[in-house]
mmCIF file of C-alpha atoms in Angstrom:
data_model
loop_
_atom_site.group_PDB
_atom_site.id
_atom_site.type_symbol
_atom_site.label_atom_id
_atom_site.label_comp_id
_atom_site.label_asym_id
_atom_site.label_seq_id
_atom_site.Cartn_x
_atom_site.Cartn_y
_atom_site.Cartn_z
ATOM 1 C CA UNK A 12 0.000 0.000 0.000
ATOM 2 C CA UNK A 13 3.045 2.534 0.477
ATOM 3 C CA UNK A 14 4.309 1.615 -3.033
ATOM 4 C CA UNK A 15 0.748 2.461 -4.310
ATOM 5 C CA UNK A 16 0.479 5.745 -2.168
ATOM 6 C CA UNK A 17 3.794 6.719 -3.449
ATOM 7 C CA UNK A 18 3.111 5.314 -7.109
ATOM 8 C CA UNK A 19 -0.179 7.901 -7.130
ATOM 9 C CA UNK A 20 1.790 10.608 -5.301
ATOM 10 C CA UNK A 21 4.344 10.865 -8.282
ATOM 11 C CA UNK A 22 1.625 10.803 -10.863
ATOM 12 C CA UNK A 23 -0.487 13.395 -9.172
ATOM 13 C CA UNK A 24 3.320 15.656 -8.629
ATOM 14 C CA UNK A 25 3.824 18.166 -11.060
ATOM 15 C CA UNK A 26 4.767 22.158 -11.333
ATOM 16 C CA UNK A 27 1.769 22.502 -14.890
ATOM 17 C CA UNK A 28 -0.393 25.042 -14.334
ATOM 18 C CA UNK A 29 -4.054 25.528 -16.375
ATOM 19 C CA UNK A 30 -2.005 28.642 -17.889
ATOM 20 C CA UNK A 31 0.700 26.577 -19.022
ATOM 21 C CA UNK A 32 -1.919 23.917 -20.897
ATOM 22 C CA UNK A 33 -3.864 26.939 -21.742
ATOM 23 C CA UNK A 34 -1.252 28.915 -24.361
ATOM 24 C CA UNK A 35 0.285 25.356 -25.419
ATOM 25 C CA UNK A 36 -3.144 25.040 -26.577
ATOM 26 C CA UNK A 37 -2.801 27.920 -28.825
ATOM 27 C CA UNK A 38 0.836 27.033 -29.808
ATOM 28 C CA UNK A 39 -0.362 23.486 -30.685
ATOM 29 C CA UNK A 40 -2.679 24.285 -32.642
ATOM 30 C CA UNK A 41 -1.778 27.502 -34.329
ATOM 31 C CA UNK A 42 1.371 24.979 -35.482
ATOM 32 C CA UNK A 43 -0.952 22.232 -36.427
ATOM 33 C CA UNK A 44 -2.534 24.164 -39.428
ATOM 34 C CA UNK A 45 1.197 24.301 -41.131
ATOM 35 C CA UNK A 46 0.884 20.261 -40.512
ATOM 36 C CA UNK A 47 -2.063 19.100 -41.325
ATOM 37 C CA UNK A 48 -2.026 17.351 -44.761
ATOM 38 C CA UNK A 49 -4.053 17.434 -47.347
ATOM 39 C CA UNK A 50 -6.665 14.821 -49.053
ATOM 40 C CA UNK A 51 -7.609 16.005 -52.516
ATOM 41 C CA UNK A 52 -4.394 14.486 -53.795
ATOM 42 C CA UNK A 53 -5.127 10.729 -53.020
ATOM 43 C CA UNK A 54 -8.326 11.094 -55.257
ATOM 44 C CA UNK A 55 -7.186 10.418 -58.374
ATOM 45 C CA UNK A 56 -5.382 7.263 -57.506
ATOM 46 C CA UNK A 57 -6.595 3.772 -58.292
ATOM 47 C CA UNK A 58 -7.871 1.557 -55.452
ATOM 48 C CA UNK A 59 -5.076 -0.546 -56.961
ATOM 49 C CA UNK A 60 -2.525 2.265 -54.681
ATOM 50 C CA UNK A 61 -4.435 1.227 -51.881
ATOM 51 C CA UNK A 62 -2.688 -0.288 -49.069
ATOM 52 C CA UNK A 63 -3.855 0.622 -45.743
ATOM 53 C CA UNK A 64 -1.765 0.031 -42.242
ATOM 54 C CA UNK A 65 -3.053 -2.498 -40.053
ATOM 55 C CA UNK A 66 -6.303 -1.434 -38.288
ATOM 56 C CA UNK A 67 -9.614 -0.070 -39.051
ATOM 57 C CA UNK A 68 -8.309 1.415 -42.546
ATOM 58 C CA UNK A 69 -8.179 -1.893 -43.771
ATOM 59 C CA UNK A 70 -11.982 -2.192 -43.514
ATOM 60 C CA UNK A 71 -11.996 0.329 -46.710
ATOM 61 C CA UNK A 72 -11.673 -1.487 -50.828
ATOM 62 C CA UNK A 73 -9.855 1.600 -52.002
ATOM 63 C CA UNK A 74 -9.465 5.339 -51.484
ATOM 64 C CA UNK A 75 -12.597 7.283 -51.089
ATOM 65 C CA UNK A 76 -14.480 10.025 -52.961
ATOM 66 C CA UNK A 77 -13.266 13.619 -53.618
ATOM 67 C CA UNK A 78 -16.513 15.092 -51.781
ATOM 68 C CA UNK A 79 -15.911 12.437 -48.846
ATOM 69 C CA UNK A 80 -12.003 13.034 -48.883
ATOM 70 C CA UNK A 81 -12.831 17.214 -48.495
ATOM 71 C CA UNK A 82 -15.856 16.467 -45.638
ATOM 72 C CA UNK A 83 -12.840 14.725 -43.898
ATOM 73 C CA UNK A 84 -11.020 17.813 -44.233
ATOM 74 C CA UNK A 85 -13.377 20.282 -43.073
ATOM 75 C CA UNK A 86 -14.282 18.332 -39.995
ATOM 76 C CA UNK A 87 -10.576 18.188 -38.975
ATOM 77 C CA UNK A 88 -10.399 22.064 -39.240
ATOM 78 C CA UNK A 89 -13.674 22.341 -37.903
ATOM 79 C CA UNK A 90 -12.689 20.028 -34.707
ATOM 80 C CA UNK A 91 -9.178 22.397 -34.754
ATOM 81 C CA UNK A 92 -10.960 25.598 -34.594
ATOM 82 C CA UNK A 93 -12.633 24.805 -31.513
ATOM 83 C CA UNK A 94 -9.794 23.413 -29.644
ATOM 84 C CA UNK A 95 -8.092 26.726 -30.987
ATOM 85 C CA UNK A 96 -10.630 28.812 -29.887
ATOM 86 C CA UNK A 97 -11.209 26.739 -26.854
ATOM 87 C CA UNK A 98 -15.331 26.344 -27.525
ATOM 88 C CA UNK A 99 -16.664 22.800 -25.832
ATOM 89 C CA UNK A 100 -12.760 22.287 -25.594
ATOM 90 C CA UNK A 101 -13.094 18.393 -24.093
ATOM 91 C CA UNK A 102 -15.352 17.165 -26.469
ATOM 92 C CA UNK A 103 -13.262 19.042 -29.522
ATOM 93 C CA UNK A 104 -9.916 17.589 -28.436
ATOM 94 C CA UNK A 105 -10.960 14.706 -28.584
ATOM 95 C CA UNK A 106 -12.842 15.234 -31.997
ATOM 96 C CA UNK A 107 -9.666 16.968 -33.096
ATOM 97 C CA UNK A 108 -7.779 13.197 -32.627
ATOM 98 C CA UNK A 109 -10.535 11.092 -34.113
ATOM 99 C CA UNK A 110 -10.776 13.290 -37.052
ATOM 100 C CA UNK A 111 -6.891 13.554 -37.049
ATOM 101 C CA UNK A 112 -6.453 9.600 -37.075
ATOM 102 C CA UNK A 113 -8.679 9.483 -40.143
ATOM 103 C CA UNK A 114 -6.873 12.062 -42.491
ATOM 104 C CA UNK A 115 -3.200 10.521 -41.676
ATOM 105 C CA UNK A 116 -4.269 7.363 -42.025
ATOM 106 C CA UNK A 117 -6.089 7.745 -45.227
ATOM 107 C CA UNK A 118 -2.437 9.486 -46.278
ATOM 108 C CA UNK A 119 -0.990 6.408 -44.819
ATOM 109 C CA UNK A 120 -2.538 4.280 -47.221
ATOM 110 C CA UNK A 121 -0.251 4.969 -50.043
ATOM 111 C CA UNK A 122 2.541 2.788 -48.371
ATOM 112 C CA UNK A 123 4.357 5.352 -46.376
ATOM 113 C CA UNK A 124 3.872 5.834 -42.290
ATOM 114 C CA UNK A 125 5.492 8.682 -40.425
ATOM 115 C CA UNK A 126 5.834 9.716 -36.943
ATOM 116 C CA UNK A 127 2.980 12.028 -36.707
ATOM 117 C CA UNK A 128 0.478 9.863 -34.122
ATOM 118 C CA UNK A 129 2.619 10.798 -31.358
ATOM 119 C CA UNK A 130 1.031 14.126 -32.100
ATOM 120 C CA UNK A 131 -2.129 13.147 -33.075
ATOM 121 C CA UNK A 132 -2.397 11.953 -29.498
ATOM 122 C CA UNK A 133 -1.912 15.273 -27.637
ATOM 123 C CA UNK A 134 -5.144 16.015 -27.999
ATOM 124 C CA UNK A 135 -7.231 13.749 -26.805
ATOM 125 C CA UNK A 136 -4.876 13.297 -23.555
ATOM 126 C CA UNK A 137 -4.739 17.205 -22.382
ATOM 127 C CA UNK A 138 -8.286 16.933 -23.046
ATOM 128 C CA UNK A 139 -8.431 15.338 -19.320
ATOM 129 C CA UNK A 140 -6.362 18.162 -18.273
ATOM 130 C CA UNK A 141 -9.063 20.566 -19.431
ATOM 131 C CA UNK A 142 -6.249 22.773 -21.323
ATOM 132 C CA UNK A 143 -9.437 24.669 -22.052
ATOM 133 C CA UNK A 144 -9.749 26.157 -18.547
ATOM 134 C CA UNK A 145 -7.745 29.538 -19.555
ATOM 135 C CA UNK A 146 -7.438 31.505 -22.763
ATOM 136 C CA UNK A 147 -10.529 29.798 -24.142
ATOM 137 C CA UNK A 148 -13.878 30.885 -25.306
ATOM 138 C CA UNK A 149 -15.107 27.910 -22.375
ATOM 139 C CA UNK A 150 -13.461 30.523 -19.625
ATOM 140 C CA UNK A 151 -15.664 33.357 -21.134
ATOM 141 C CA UNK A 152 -18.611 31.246 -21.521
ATOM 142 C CA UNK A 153 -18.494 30.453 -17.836
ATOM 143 C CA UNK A 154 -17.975 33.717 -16.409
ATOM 144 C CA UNK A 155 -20.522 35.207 -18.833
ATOM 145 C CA UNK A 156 -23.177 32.800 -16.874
ATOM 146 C CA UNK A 157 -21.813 33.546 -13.701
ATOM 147 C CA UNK A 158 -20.779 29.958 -13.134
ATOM 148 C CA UNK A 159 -18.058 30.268 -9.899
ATOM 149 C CA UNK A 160 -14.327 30.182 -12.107
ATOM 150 C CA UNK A 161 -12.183 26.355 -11.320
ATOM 151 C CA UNK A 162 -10.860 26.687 -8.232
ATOM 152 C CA UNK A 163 -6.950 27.063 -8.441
ATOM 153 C CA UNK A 164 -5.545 23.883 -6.693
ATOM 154 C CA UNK A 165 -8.242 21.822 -7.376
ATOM 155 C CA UNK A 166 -7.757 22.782 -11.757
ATOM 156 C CA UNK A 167 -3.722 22.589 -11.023
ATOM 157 C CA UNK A 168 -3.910 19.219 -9.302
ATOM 158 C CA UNK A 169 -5.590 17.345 -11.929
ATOM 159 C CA UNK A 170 -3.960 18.010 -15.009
ATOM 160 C CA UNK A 171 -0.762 16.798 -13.425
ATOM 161 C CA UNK A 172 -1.666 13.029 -14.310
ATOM 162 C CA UNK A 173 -2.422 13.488 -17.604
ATOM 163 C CA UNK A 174 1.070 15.579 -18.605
ATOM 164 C CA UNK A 175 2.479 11.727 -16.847
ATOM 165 C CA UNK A 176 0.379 9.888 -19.030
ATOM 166 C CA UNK A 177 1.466 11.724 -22.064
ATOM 167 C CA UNK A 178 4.902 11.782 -20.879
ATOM 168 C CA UNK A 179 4.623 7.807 -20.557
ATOM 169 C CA UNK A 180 3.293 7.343 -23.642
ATOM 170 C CA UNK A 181 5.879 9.602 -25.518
ATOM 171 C CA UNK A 182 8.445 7.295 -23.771
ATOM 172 C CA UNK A 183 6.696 4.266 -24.845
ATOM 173 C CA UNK A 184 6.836 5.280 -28.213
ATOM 174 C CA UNK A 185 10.854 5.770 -28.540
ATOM 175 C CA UNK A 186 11.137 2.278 -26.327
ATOM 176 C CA UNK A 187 8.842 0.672 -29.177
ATOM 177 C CA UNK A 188 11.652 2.450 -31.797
ATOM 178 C CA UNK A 189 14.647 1.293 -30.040
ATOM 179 C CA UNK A 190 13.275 -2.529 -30.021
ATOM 180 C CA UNK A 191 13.371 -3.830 -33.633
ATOM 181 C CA UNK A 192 16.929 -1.889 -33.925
ATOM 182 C CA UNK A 193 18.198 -4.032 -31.054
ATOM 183 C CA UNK A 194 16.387 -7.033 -32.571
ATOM 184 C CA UNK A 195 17.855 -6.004 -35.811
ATOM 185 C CA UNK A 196 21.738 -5.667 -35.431
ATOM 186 C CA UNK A 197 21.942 -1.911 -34.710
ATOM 187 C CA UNK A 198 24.242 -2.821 -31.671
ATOM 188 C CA UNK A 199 26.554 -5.516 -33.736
ATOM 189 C CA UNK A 200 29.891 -4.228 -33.844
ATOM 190 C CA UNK A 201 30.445 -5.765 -37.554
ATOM 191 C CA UNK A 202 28.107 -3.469 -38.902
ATOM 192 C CA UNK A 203 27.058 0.433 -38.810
ATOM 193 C CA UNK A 204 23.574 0.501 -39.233
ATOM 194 C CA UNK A 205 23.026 4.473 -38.979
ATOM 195 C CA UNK A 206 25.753 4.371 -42.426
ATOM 196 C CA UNK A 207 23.971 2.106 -43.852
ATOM 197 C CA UNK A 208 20.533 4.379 -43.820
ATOM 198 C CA UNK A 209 22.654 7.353 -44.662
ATOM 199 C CA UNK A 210 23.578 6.235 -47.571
ATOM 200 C CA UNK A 211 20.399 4.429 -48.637
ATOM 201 C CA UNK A 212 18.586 7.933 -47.885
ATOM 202 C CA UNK A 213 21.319 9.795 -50.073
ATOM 203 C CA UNK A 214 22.055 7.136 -52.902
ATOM 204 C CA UNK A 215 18.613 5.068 -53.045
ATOM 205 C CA UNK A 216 15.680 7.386 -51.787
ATOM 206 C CA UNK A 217 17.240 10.759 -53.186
ATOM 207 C CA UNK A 218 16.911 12.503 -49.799
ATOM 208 C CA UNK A 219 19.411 15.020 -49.975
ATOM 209 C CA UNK A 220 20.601 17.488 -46.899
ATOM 210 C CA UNK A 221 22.691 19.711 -45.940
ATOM 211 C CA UNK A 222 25.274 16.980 -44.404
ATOM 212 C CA UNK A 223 24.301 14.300 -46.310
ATOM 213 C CA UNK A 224 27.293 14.120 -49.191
ATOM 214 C CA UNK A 225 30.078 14.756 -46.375
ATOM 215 C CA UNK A 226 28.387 12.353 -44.309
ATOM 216 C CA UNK A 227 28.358 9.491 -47.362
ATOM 217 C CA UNK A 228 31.925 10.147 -47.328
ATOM 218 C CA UNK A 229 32.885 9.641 -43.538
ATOM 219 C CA UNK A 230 34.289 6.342 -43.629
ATOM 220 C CA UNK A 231 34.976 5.910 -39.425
ATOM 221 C CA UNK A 232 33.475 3.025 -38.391
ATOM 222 C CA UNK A 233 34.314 3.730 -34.804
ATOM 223 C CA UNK A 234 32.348 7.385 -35.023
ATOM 224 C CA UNK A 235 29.241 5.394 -37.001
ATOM 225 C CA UNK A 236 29.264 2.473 -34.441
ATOM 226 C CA UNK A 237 29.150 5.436 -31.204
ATOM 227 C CA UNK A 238 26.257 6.797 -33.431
ATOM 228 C CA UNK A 239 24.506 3.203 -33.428
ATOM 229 C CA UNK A 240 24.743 2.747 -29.877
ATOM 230 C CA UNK A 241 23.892 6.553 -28.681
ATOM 231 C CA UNK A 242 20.996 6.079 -30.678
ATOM 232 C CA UNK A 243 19.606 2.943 -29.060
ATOM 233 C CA UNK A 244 20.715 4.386 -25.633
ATOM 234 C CA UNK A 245 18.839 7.792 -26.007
ATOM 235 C CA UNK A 246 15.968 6.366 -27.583
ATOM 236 C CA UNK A 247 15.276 3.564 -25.031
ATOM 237 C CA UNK A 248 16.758 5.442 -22.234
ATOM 238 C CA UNK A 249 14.365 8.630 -22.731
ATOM 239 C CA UNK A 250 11.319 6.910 -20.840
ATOM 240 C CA UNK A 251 13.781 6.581 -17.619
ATOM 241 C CA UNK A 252 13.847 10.556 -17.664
ATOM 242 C CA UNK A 253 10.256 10.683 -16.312
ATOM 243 C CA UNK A 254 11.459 9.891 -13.015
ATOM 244 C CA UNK A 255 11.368 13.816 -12.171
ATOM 245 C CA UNK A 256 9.938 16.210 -14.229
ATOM 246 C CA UNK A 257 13.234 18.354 -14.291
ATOM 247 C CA UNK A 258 15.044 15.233 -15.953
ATOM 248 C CA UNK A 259 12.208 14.588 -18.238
ATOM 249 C CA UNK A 260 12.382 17.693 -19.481
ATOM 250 C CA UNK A 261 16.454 17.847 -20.407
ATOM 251 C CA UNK A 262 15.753 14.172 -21.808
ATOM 252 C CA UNK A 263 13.119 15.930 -23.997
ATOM 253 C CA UNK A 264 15.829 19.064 -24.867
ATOM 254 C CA UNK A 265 18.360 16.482 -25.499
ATOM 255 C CA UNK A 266 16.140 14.640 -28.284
ATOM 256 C CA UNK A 267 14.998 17.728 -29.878
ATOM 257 C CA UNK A 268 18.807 18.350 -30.514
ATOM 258 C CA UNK A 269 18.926 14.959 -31.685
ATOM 259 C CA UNK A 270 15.828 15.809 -34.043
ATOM 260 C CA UNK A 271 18.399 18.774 -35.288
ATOM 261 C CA UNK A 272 20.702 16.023 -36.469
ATOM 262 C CA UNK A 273 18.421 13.973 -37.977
ATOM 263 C CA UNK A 274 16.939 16.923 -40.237
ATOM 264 C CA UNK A 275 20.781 17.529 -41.199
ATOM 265 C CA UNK A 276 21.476 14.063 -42.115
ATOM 266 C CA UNK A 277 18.949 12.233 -43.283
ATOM 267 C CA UNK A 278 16.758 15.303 -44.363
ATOM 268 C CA UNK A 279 13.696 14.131 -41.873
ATOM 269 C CA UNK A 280 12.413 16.637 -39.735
ATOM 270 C CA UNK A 281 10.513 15.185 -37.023
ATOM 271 C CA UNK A 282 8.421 18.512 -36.158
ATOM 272 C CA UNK A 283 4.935 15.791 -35.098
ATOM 273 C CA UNK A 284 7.605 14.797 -31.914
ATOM 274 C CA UNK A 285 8.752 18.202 -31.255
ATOM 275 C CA UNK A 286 5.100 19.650 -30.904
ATOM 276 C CA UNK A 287 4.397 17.056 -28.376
ATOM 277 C CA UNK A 288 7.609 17.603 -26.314
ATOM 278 C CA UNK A 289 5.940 21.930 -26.090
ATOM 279 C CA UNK A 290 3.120 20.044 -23.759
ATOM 280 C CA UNK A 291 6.194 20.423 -20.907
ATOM 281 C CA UNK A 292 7.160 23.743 -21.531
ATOM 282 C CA UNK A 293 6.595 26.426 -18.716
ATOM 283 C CA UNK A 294 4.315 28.662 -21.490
ATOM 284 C CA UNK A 295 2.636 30.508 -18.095
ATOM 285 C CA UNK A 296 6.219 31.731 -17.227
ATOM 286 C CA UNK A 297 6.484 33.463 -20.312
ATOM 287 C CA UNK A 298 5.305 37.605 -19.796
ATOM 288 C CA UNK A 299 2.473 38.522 -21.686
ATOM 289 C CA UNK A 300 0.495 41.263 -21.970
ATOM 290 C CA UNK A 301 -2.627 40.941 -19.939
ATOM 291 C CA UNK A 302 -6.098 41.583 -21.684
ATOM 292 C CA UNK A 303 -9.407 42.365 -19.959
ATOM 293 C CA UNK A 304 -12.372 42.058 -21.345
ATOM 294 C CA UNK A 305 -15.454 44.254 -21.250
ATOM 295 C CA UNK A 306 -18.908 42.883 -20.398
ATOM 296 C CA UNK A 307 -20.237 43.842 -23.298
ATOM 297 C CA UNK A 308 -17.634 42.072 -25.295
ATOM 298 C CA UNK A 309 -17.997 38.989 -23.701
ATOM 299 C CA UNK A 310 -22.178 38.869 -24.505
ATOM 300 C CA UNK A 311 -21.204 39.337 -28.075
ATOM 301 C CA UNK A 312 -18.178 36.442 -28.018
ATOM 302 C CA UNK A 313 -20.048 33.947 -26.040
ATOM 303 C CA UNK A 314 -23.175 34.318 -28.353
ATOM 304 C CA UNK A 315 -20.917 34.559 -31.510
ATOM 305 C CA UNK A 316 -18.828 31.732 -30.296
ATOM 306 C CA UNK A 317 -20.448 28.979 -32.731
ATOM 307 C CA UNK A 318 -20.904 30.888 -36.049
ATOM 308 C CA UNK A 319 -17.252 32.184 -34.959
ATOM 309 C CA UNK A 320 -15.293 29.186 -34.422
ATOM 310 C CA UNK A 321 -17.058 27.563 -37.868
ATOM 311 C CA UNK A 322 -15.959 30.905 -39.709
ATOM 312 C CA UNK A 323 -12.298 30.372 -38.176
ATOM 313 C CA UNK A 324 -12.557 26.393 -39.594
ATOM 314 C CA UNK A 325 -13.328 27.462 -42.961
ATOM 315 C CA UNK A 326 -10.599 29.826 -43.028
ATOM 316 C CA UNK A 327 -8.434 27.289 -41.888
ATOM 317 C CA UNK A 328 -8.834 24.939 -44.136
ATOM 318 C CA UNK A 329 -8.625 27.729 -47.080
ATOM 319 C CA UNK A 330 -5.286 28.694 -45.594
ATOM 320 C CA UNK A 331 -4.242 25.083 -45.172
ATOM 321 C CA UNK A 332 -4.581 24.407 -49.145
ATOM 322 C CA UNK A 333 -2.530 27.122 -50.010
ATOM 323 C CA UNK A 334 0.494 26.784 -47.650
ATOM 324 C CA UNK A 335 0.453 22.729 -48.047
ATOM 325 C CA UNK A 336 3.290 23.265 -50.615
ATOM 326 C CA UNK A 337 5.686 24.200 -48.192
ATOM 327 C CA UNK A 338 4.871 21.630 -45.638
ATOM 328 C CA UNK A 339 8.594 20.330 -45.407
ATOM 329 C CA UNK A 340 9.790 23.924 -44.865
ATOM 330 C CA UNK A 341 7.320 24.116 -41.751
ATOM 331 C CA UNK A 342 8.703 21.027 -40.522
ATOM 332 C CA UNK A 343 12.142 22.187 -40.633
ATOM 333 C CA UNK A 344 10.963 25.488 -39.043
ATOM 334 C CA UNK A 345 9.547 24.177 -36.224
ATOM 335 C CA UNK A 346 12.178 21.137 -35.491
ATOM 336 C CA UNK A 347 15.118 24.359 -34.973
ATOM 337 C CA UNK A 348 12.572 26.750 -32.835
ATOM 338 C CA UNK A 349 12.405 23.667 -30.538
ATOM 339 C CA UNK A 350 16.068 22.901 -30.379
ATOM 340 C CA UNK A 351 16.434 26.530 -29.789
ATOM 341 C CA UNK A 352 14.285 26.799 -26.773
ATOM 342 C CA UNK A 353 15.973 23.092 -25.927
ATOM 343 C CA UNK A 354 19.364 24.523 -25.965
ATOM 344 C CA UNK A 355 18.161 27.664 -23.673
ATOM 345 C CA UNK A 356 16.841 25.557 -21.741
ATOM 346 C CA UNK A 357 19.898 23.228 -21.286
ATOM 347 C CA UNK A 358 22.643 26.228 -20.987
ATOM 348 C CA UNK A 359 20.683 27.771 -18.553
ATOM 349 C CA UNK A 360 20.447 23.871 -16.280
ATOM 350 C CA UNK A 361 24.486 24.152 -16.755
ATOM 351 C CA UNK A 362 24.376 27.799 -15.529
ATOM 352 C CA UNK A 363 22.468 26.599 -12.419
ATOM 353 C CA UNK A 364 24.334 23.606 -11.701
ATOM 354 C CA UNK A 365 27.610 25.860 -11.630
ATOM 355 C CA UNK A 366 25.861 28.030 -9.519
ATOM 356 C CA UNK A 367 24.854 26.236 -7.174
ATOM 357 C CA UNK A 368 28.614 24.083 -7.291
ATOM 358 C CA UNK A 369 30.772 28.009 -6.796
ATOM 359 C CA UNK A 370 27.499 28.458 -3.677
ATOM 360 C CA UNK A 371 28.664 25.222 -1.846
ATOM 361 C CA UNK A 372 33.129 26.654 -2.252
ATOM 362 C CA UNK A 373 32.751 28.756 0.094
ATOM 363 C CA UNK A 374 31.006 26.954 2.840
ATOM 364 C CA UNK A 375 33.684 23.625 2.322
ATOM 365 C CA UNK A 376 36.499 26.269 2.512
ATOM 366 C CA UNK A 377 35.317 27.929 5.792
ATOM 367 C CA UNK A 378 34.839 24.625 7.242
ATOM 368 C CA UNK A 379 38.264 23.219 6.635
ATOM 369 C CA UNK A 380 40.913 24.585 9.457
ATOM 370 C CA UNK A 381 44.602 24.974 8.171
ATOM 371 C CA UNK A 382 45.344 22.352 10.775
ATOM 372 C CA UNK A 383 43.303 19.605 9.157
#
């Protein structure tokens, strides 16, 4: 029964605050519209193209209709609007996911699988952490009928078990990674496995990057081998980070870094990952300017809220189409924002661990006599 007490204690421990979940919530989503792909393009194909992951998808004889593939479309930016806007924000996360699953796996079902469920997921999971508590057209809506605001604590102490559940599951994914390389060889020392997808990505898929030519050339097994095992280590080792929230979060800083490299290399920017790891960013420490709203302004929101949030969709969507192009430039974008903030937050964890080390000098000095 201790174990258990202690078990909950940790999972219930955390330093989020509804302010925190509330502007990720923006972030997220505001990012989201530069990620979401687009339908229209699997129309064309013959159902002959179709081959659908494992799962519900499979249920389907071949792509579907133009008009069906652009419904699907609309309700994901429908379902993103709200959680944007923060309008029924529970039930619209978790539409947001649903609707999510749907359009990346129907763009699964050309052969090709990314990375992008682990964002997907983020949804659905701060949805129990009502991220819709602040910054939301919910928080209007509920002061506008005089409903009594979430008590402080009580909001603060139950969105720390979801952040651990996402956390878990984020580490769960890069354990679930790091398996099949172990299984496959990654760790033999006769072969360098992270060469061998170098050069497949620059010789056989055409994937060209900045560092991929020089890299092609590199012919150290010893610094490809390192590269094989810090791979396996990081990516099966990440999960152990969740222990405190402090490590979890340099674990985090340390793989968007890692996300750099990758991008540089092999040309894949992993921005899905990155998103997820902003869930455990301190966005409430951040100084904004505060904004009040009138009375009067909040009648005309909260009764404009629907027709508003479909309006914000629509545009949306219309906005989505035209940027889609440059989908791999947003990617890239948003991988090197997050190691930026990663390596701030890093040099400033070195800058308080030295501090901390010169604090403690002093004190060992003065206690020392020159007589020993």
């Amino acid at each position: 029964m201790k174990a258990l007490a202690r078990f909950d204690a940790w999972v219930l421990r955390g330093p989020f605050t509804p302010r925190d979940l509330g502007r990720f919530r923006i972030v997220f989503c505001l990012l989201l519209v530069l990620l979401v792909p687009q339908l229209d393009w699997l129309a064309p194909y013959p159902n002959s193209f179709y081959e659908p992951p494992w799962g519900p998808f499979a249920l389907l004889s071949g792509f579907p209709s133009a008009p069906v593939l652009t419904v699907v479309e609309i309700v994901v930016f429908l379902s993103l609007a709200a959680t944007l806007l923060g309008l029924f924000t529970t039930a619209s996360s978790i539409a947001l996911t649903l609707s999510l699953v749907v359009d990346f796996g129907l763009n699964f079902s050309v052969g090709k699988v990314d990375h992008s469920m682990v964002m997907v997921m983020v949804p659905a999971v701060l949805a129990f952490a009502r991220w819709g508590d602040t910054c939301s057209l919910d928080a209007i809506r509920r002061r506008r009928r005089g409903l009594d605001p979430v008590d402080a604590d009580t909001a603060r102490a139950r969105l720390q078990w979801p952040m651990r559940f996402l956390g878990l599951a984020i580490g769960l994914a890069f354990v679930s990674a790091a398996a099949p390389k172990v299984l496959g060889g990654w760790l033999s020392l006769s072969s360098q496995a992270s060469y061998g997808y170098q050069v497949r990505s620059d010789v056989l898929s055409g994937r060209s990057s900045l560092l991929s030519s020089f890299l092609v050339d590199l012919h150290v097994p010893a610094v490809w081998e390192a590269l094989d095992w810090a791979t396996v280590a990081l990516e099966a080792g990440v999960v152990l980070c969740l222990v405190t929230w402090r490590s979890w979060r340099i674990g985090l800083a340390v793989l968007a870094l890692f996300h750099v490299g990758i991008g540089l290399s092999l040309g894949i920017w992993f921005a899905s990952n990155v998103m997820a790891y902003g869930a455990f960013v301190a966005w409430g420490r951040w100084a904004l300017p505060s904004v009040t709203l009138s009375e009067r302004t909040r009648r005309t929101v909260s009764r404009a809220a629907i027709p508003l949030t479909v309006g914000v969709g629509l545009l949306l969507w219309w906005v989505s189409g035209l940027i889609s192009p440059a989908i791999e430039t947003f990617r890239m974008l948003i991988v090197l924002a997050g190691a930026a903030v990663a390596l701030v937050y890093l040099l400033a964890q070195v800058r308080g661990l030295l501090t901390r080390r010169r604090g403690r000098v002093p004190e060992t000095l003065h206690s020392t006599s020159p007589a020993g």
